[in-house]
Structures are given as C-alpha cells and as structure tokens.
Coordinates of C-alpha atoms and ligand atoms in Angstrom, one line a residue:
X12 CA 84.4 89.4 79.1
X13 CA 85.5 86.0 79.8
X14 CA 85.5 85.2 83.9
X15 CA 88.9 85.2 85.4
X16 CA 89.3 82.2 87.2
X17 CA 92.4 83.2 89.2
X18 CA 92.4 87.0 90.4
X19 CA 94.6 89.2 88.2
X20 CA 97.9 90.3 89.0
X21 CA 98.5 93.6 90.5
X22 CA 100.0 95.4 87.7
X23 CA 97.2 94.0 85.3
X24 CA 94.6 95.6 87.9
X25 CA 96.8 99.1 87.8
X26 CA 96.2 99.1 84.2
X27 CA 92.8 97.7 83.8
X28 CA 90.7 99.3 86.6
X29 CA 88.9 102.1 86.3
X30 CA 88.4 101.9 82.9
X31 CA 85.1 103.9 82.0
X32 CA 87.5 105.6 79.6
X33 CA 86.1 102.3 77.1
X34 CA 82.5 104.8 76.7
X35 CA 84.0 107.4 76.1
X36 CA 84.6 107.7 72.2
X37 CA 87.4 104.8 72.8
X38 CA 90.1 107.0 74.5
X39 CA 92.6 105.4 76.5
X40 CA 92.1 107.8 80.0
X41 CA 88.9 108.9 81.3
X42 CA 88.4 112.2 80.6
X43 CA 88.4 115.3 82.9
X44 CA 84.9 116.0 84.0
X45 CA 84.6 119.5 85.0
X46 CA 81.0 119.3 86.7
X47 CA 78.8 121.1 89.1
X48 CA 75.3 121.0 87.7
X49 CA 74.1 118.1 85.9
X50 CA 71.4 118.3 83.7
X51 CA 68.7 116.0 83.6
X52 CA 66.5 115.3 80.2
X53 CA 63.1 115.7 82.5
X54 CA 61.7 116.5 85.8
X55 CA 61.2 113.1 86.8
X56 CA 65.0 112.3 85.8
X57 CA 65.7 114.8 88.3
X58 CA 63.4 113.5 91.2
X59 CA 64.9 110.6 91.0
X60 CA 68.5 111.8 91.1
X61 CA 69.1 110.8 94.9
X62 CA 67.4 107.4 94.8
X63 CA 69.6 104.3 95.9
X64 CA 71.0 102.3 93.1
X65 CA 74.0 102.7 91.3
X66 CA 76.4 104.3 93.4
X67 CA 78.5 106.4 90.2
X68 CA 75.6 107.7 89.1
X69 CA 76.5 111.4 88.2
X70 CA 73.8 113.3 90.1
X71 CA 75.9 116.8 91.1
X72 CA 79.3 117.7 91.0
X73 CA 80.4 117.2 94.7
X74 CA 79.0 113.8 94.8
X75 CA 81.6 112.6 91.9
X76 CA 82.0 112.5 88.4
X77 CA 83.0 109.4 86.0
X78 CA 86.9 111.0 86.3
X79 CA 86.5 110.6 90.5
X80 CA 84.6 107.8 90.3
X81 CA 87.4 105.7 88.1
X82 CA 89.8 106.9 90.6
X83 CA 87.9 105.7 93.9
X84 CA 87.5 102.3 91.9
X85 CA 90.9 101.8 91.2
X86 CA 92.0 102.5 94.2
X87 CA 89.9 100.2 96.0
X88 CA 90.9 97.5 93.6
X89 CA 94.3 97.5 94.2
X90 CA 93.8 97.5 98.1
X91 CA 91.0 94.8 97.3
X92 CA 88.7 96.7 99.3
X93 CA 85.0 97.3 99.4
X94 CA 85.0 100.8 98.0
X95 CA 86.8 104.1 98.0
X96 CA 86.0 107.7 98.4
X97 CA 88.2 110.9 97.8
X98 CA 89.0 113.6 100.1
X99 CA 91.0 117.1 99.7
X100 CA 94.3 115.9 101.4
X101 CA 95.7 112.8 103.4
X102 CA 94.9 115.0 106.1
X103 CA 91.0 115.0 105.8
X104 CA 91.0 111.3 104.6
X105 CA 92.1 111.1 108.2
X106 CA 90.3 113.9 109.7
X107 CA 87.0 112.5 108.5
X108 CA 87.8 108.6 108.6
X109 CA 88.0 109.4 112.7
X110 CA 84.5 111.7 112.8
X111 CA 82.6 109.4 110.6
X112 CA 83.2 106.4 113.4
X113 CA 83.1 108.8 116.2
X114 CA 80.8 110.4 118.7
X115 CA 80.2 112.7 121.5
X116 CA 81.0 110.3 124.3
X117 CA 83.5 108.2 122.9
X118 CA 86.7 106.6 123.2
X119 CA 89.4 106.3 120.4
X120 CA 93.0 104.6 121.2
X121 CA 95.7 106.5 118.7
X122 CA 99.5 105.4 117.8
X123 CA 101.5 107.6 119.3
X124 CA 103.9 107.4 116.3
X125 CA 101.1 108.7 114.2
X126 CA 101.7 111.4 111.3
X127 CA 102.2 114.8 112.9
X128 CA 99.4 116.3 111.9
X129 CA 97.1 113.1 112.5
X130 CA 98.4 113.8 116.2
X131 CA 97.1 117.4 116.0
X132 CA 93.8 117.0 114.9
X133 CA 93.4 114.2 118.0
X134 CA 94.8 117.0 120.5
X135 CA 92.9 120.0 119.2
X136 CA 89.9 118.8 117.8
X137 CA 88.1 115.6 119.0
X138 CA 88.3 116.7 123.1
X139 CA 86.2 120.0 122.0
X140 CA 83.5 117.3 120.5
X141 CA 83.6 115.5 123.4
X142 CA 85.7 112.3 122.6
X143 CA 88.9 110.8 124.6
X144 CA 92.1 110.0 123.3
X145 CA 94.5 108.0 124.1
X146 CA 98.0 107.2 122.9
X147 CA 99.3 104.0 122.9
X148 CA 102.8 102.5 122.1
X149 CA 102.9 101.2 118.7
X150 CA 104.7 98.2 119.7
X151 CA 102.2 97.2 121.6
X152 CA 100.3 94.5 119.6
X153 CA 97.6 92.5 122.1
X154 CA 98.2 94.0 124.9
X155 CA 95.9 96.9 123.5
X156 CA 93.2 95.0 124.9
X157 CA 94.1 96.4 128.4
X158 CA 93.3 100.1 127.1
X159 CA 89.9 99.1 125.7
X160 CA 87.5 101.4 127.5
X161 CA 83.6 100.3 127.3
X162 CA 83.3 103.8 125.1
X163 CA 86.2 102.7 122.8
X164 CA 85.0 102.7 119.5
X165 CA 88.1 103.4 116.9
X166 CA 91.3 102.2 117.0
X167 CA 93.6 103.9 114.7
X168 CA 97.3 102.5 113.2
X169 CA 99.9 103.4 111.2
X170 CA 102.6 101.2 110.4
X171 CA 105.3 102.2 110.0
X172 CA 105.0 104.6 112.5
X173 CA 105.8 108.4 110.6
X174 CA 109.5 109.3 111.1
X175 CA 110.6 106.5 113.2
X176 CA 108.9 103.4 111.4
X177 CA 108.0 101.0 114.0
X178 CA 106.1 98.1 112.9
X179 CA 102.8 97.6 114.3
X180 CA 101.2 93.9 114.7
X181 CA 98.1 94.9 112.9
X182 CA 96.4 91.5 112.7
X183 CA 96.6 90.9 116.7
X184 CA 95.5 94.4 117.3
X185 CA 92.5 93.9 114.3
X186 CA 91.7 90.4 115.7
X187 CA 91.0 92.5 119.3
X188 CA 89.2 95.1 117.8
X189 CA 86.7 93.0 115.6
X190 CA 85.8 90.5 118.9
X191 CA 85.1 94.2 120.9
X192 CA 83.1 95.7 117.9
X193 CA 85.4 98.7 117.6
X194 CA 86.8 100.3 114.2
X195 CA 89.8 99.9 112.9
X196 CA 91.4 102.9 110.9
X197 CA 94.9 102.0 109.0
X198 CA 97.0 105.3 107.9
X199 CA 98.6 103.2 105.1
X200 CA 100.1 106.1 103.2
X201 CA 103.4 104.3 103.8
X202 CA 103.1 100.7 102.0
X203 CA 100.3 102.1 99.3
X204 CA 97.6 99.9 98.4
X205 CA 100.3 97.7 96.6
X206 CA 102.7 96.9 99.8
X207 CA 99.9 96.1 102.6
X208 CA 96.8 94.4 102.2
X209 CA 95.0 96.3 104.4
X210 CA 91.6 94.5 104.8
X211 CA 93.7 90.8 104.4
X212 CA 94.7 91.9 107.7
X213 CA 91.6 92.5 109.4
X214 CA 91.5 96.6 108.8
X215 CA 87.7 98.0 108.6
X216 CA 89.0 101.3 107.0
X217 CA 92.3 102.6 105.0
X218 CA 93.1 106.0 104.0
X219 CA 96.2 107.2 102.1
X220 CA 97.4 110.6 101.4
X221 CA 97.2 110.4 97.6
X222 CA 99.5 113.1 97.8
X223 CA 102.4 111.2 98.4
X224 CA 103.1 107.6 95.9
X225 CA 99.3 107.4 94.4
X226 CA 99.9 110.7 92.8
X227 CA 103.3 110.4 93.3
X228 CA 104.7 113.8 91.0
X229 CA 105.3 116.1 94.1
X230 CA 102.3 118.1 92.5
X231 CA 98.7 117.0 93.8
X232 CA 97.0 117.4 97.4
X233 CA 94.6 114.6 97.7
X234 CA 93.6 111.6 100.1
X235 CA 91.3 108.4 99.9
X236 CA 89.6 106.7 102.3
X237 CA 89.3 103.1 101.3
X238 CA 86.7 100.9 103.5
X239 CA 85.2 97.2 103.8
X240 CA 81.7 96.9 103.1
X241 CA 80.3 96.9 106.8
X242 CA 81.8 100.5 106.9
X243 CA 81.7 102.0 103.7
X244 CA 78.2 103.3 103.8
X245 CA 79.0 105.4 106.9
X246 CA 82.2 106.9 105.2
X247 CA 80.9 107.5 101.9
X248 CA 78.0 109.7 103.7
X249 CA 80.3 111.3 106.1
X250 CA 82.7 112.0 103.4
X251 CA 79.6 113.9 101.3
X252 CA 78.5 115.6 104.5
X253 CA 81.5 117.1 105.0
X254 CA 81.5 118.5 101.5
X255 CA 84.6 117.1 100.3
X256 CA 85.6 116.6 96.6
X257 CA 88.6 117.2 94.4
X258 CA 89.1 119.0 91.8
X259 CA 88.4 117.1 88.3
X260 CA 92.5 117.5 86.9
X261 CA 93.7 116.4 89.9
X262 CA 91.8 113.4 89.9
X263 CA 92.5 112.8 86.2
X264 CA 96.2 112.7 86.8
X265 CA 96.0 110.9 89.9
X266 CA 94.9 108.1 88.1
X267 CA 96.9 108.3 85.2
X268 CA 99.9 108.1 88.0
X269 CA 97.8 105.0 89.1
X270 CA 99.0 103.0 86.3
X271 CA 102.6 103.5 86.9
X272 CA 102.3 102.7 90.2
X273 CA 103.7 99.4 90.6
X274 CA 106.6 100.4 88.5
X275 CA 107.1 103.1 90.8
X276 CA 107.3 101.2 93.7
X277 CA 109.1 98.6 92.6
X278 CA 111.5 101.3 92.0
X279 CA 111.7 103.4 95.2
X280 CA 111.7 100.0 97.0
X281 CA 115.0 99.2 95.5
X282 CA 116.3 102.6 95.7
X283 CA 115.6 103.0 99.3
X284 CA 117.0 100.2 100.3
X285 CA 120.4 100.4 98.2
X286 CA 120.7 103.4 100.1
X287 CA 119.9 102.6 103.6
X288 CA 122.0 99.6 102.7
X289 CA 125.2 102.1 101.8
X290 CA 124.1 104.4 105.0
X291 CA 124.4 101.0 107.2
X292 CA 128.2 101.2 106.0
X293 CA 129.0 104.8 106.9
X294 CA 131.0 105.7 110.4
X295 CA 129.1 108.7 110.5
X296 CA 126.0 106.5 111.1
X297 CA 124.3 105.3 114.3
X298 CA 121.1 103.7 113.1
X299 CA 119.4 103.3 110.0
X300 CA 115.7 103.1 110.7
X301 CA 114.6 101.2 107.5
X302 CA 111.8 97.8 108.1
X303 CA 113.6 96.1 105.0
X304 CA 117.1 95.9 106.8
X305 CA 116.9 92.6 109.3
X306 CA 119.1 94.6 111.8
X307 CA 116.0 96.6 112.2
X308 CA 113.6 95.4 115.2
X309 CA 110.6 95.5 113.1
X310 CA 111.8 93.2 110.4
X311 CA 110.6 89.9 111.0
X312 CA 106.8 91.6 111.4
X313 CA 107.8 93.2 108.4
X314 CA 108.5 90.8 106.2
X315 CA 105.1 88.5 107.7
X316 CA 102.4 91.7 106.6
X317 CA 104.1 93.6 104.1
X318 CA 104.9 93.0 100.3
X319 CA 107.3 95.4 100.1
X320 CA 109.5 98.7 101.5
X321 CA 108.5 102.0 99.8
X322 CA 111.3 104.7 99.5
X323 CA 110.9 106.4 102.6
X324 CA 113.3 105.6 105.5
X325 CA 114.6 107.2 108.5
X326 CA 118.5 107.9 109.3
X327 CA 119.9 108.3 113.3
X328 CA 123.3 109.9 112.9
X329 CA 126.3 110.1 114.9
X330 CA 126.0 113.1 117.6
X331 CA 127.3 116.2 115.5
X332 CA 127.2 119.7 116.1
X333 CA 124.1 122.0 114.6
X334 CA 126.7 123.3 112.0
X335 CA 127.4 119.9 111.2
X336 CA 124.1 119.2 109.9
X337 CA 123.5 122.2 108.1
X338 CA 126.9 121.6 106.2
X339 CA 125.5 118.3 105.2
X340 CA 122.2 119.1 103.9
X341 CA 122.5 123.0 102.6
X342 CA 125.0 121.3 100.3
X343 CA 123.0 118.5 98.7
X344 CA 122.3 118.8 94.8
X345 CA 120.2 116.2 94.4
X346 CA 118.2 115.5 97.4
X347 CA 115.5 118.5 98.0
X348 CA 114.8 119.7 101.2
X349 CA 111.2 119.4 101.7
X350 CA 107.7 118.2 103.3
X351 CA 106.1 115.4 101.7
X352 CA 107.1 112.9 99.8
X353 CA 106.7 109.9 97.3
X354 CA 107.4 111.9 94.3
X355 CA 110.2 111.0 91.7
X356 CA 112.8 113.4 93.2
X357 CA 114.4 112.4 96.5
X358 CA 114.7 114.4 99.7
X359 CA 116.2 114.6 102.3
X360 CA 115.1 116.8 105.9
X361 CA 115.7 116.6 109.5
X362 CA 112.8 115.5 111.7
X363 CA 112.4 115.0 115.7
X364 CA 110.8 112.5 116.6
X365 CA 111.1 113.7 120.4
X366 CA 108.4 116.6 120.1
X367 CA 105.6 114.3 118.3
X368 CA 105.1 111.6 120.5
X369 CA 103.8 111.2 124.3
X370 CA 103.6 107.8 125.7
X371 CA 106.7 106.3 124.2
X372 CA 110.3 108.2 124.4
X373 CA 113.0 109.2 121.9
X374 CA 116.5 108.7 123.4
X375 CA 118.5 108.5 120.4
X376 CA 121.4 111.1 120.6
X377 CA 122.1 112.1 117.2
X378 CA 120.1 113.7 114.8
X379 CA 117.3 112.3 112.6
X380 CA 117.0 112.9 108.5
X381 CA 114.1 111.6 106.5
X382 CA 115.3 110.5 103.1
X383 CA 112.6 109.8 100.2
X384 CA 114.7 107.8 97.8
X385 CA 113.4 109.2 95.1
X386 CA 114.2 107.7 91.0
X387 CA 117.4 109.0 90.2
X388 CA 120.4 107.2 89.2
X389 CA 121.5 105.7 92.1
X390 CA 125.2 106.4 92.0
X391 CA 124.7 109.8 91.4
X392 CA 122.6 109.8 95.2
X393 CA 125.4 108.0 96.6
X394 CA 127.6 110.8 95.4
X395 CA 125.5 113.5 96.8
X396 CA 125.6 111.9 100.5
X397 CA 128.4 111.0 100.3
X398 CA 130.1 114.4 99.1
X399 CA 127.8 115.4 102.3
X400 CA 129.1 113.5 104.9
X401 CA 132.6 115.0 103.6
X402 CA 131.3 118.4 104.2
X403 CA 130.1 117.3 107.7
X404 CA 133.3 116.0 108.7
X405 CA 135.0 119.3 107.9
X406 CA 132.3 121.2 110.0
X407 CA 133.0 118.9 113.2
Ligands
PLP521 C1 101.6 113.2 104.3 C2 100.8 112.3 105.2 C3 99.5 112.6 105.6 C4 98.8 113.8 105.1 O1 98.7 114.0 103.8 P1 98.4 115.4 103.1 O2 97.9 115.1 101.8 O3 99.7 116.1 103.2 O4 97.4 116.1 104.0 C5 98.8 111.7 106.3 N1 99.4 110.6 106.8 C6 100.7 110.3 106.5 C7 101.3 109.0 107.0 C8 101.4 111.1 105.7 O5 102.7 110.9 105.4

C-alpha cells in the first residue's frame, strides 16, 4: 500500500482499522474466533508459543484471538494510542488500569466526580492493599501539585466528571504529573476515542467502558484500556494476570459497532445538544449541565480539549415535590429509564450527585435527571418531555 503522507481522517480509520478480515477468505468483518486451545503443527511450535515478538500472535484463548486483537487495534487507532487491551466491563478497565500502576505503599490522587463505581473500588479496595486515596476537586487543574505526596504514583481523571460534568484541565494536570514521574489514568468513556485525544493531551493511560458508545447497542459489557508506549507493557501484563478476556461475539460486534461510530457521534452530539438547547428554554428548568452550552462554566476548557459533546448531559430542575418527579418520568414513552448509556435509545433517570462525592459539595436544590440523547427523531423526544413537564405541573 502506498504511504499516506497526511494521517487519514477519522472516519477512514473507523472503517479501515482492524482489518485482518483481508486473510480471511476476503470477508468484509473478521470473523468470530471461538478459541481456548490452540494447536500447534509441532512441539517446538509450541515451545516457542510465549516468546517475544509479534504481539497478536494467537498462542491461547485468554491471551486474544485475531477477532480481539482487531478490536484492541482499532481502538487504539482512533485514540492514536500506543496499543489497547480488553477487559470484561468499563469497570475492570478501571479496576485494573489503577492495580497495574499501583503498589503496597502508595499514593493515588482520584476525582472526586469520578464514575460511582470507580469511587467504590478506591474506598473498598485499594486501602485493604495498602494504598492512599485521595479526592481531589476536579476543578482543580495545577493546583494538584500541592496534593502530590512523595508516594503519589497515579493520578486518575475523568472529564466530564460522571453526573455533573465538570471539565477538568487535563493538560496542566498531565504537564504536573509527567515532571513528578506519576501516571496518568483518563476515564474517557465520555468523549470516546473520537471526541478527546487523550494522549495529545499528555494522558499515559485511557480506558473506556465499551459498554457504553464503542459498542453502543445497549447490549455488550466490555471495557478497553488504551495506553502510550512507556505504559503499555505493564497493562498488557496486568491485564493477562488478572485473567481478563471477552467473549469472542461480543468482541465481533463491538467492532462492527466501531465502524459506525463516528456517525454515531456525530449524531448523539447533535441530539444532545438540540435538547439541552430546548431544556435551557423551559421554566421548569434551573440548570442545564451540558459542556457544549457557553452558559456552562466548563465551556471555554471545553471547546480548547474536546472535538466534540457526546449525548449524555445532566439536567438541575426547579425544586418539585417527589410526586412531581415521578409524574414526569413514569410517564415517558420514549426515554427508558435505565443504567448505562450510549446506546441508540435515549433515557432518561434521576441521579444525586450529593451521595457520590467527598471533597467538593452539591448544593443545587432541585432534582438531577441524566438524559442519554439517544437517535430518535428529535421532535418526537421533544414531545415526550415535553408532554412530561405537563404531567409535572399537574402533580405540583
Ligand atoms: C459506565 C461507566 C463505567 C463502567 O462501565 P461498565 O461497563 O458498566 O462496567 C466506567 N466509567 C464511566 C465513566 C462509565 O460511565
């Protein structure tokens, strides 16, 4: 193939990458490798199974398979990274992103805005091995330098914050961390590969739950660590010694969703904000929490790192009563109420951002919803909130 002199635009990487599919008789999609033992021709084929070399060598099931192996390339390639590798769940791309960098001993600074669960495993896990947390306001850009320790070794973002979407300055806080020697883990499940650059802006290590836009069906549990090359030997081995792999369908449609993605995106981005634009209009309204809206104090850093808004915004409403609420969203036809998100059908839940955070507070009055803007026609979700905010004026 001829060299490309200029890189390739994103959408041509979505459909070009991970393309070992060309061996393979000539069909389009790499096919589903279903894969525990591999067999090898002769015993010194076998002996040599583990030896260094080419990394997607198929040598046993867990360690990856052409399907998982197209996957982890693809994704890396659309986050220009060094290399990816995949994990069970967004969760353990997080879980074992933090234990591959961390040691009895240690020090790790955490965004207090961090995913629930992210929050959890910090709280009830890592003081048990022997490593310090700490919490630290996501707003607080250089000034993490005063909470270095001489034990910190990771510092771990993610912008936007879950459920309230602050905007962290991840280059200042990258810059810091580099000139200390300390890791830098991004959750950038948010902006997907496509919407932040992660390692543009100085980020060792990525992960995403694939769950959400990279599968993006409402029908896969998976997550990907994507790293530089300094780190990538380290999570690539912790990732194996930790026994995590996916299951071979899962990682075929995944990638098949890959090639949609900057379709998709383009999509929810323009859905989510013709909404949060409408829900800026509504009396019922107090704040919409959305970083593509300039009213929103995250904007301007915003619009400097990102490339985009995915679908997924936050809502403060007026103070209502309990009933209220429920009126409002036990009516709804087209938004579902539900966990996760970054499928093709939009939902809509409550969330408190009070009860998940520690060293920054959560004064608004009115209740919180989550909307996932999902692909609908977008009068037709105008008409569902809106018929919804009729139902919770009758309930005031
Ligand atoms: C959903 C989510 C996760 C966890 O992903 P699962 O696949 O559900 O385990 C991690 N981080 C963020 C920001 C998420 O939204």
């Amino acid at each position: 193939m001829k060299k490309q002199e200029t890189k390739p635009g994103e959408a041509t990487i979505a459909v070009t990458t991970g393309r070992s599919s060309r061996t393979h008789h000539g069909v389009v999609n790499t096919p589903v490798y279903h894969a525990s033992t591999i067999l090898h021709s002769d015993l010194a084929s076998f002996e040599r199974r583990h030896q260094p070399g080419n990394r997607e060598r198929v040598v046993y099931g867990l360690l990856g398979t052409p399907t998982t192996f197209d996957l982890e390339r693809a994704v890396a390639d659309l986050e220009s990274g060094h290399d990816a590798v995949l994990t069970s769940s967004g969760l353990s791309a997080v879980s074992i992103a933090l234990l591959a960098f961390l040691r009895t001993g240690d020090h790790v600074l955490v965004a207090d805005t961090v995913y629930a669960w992210t929050r959890i495993f910090c709280d009830e896990v890592l003081p048990g091995l022997g490593i310090a947390v700490t919490y630290y306001d996501p707003l607080t850009g250089s000034n993490i330098e005063s909470l270095i320790e001489d034990n910190t070794r990771v510092i771990f973002l993610e912008s936007p914050g879950s459920l309230t979407f602050e905007i962290q300055d991840v280059p200042a806080i990258t810059a810091i961390a580099r000139a200390r020697g300390i890791t830098t883990i991004l959750d950038n499940t948010w902006a997907t590969p496509l919407f932040f650059k992660s390692f543009e802006h100085g980020v060792d290590v990525s992960v995403h739950a694939a769950t959400k836009y990279l599968s993006g069906h409402g029908d896969i549990m998976m997550g990907v660590i994507v790293s530089n090359e300094r780190c990538w030997q380290v999570v690539h081995r912790t990732r194996n010694q930790f026994g995590q792999c996916v299951g071979p369908d899962d990682a075929y449609v995944t990638l098949r969703s890959l090639r949609t993605l900057p379709v998709r995106m383009q999509a929810h981005q323009e859905q989510g904000i013709a909404l949060a634009q409408w829900l800026a209009t509504r009396t019922e309204v107090a704040r919409v929490l959305h970083p593509a809206l300039p009213a929103f104090p995250g904007h301007a850093l915003w619009q400097r790192d990102f490339l985009g808004a995915a679908g997924l915004f936050g809502v403060v409403l007026q103070p209502c009563p309990r009933q209220a609420l429920v009126a409002l969203v036990d009516g709804l036809e087209l938004f579902g109420i539900g966990a996760s998100w970054g499928g093709y059908q939009s939902l809509l839940i409550p969330v408190y951002p009070e009860k998940n955070r520690s060293v920054t507070t959560w004064d608004e009055a009115g209740p919180v919803l989550r909307i996932h803007a999902g692909l609908e026609s977008l009068p037709d979700l105008v008409a569902d909130l809106e018929a919804g905010f009729a139902r919770l004026g009758t309930a005031v």
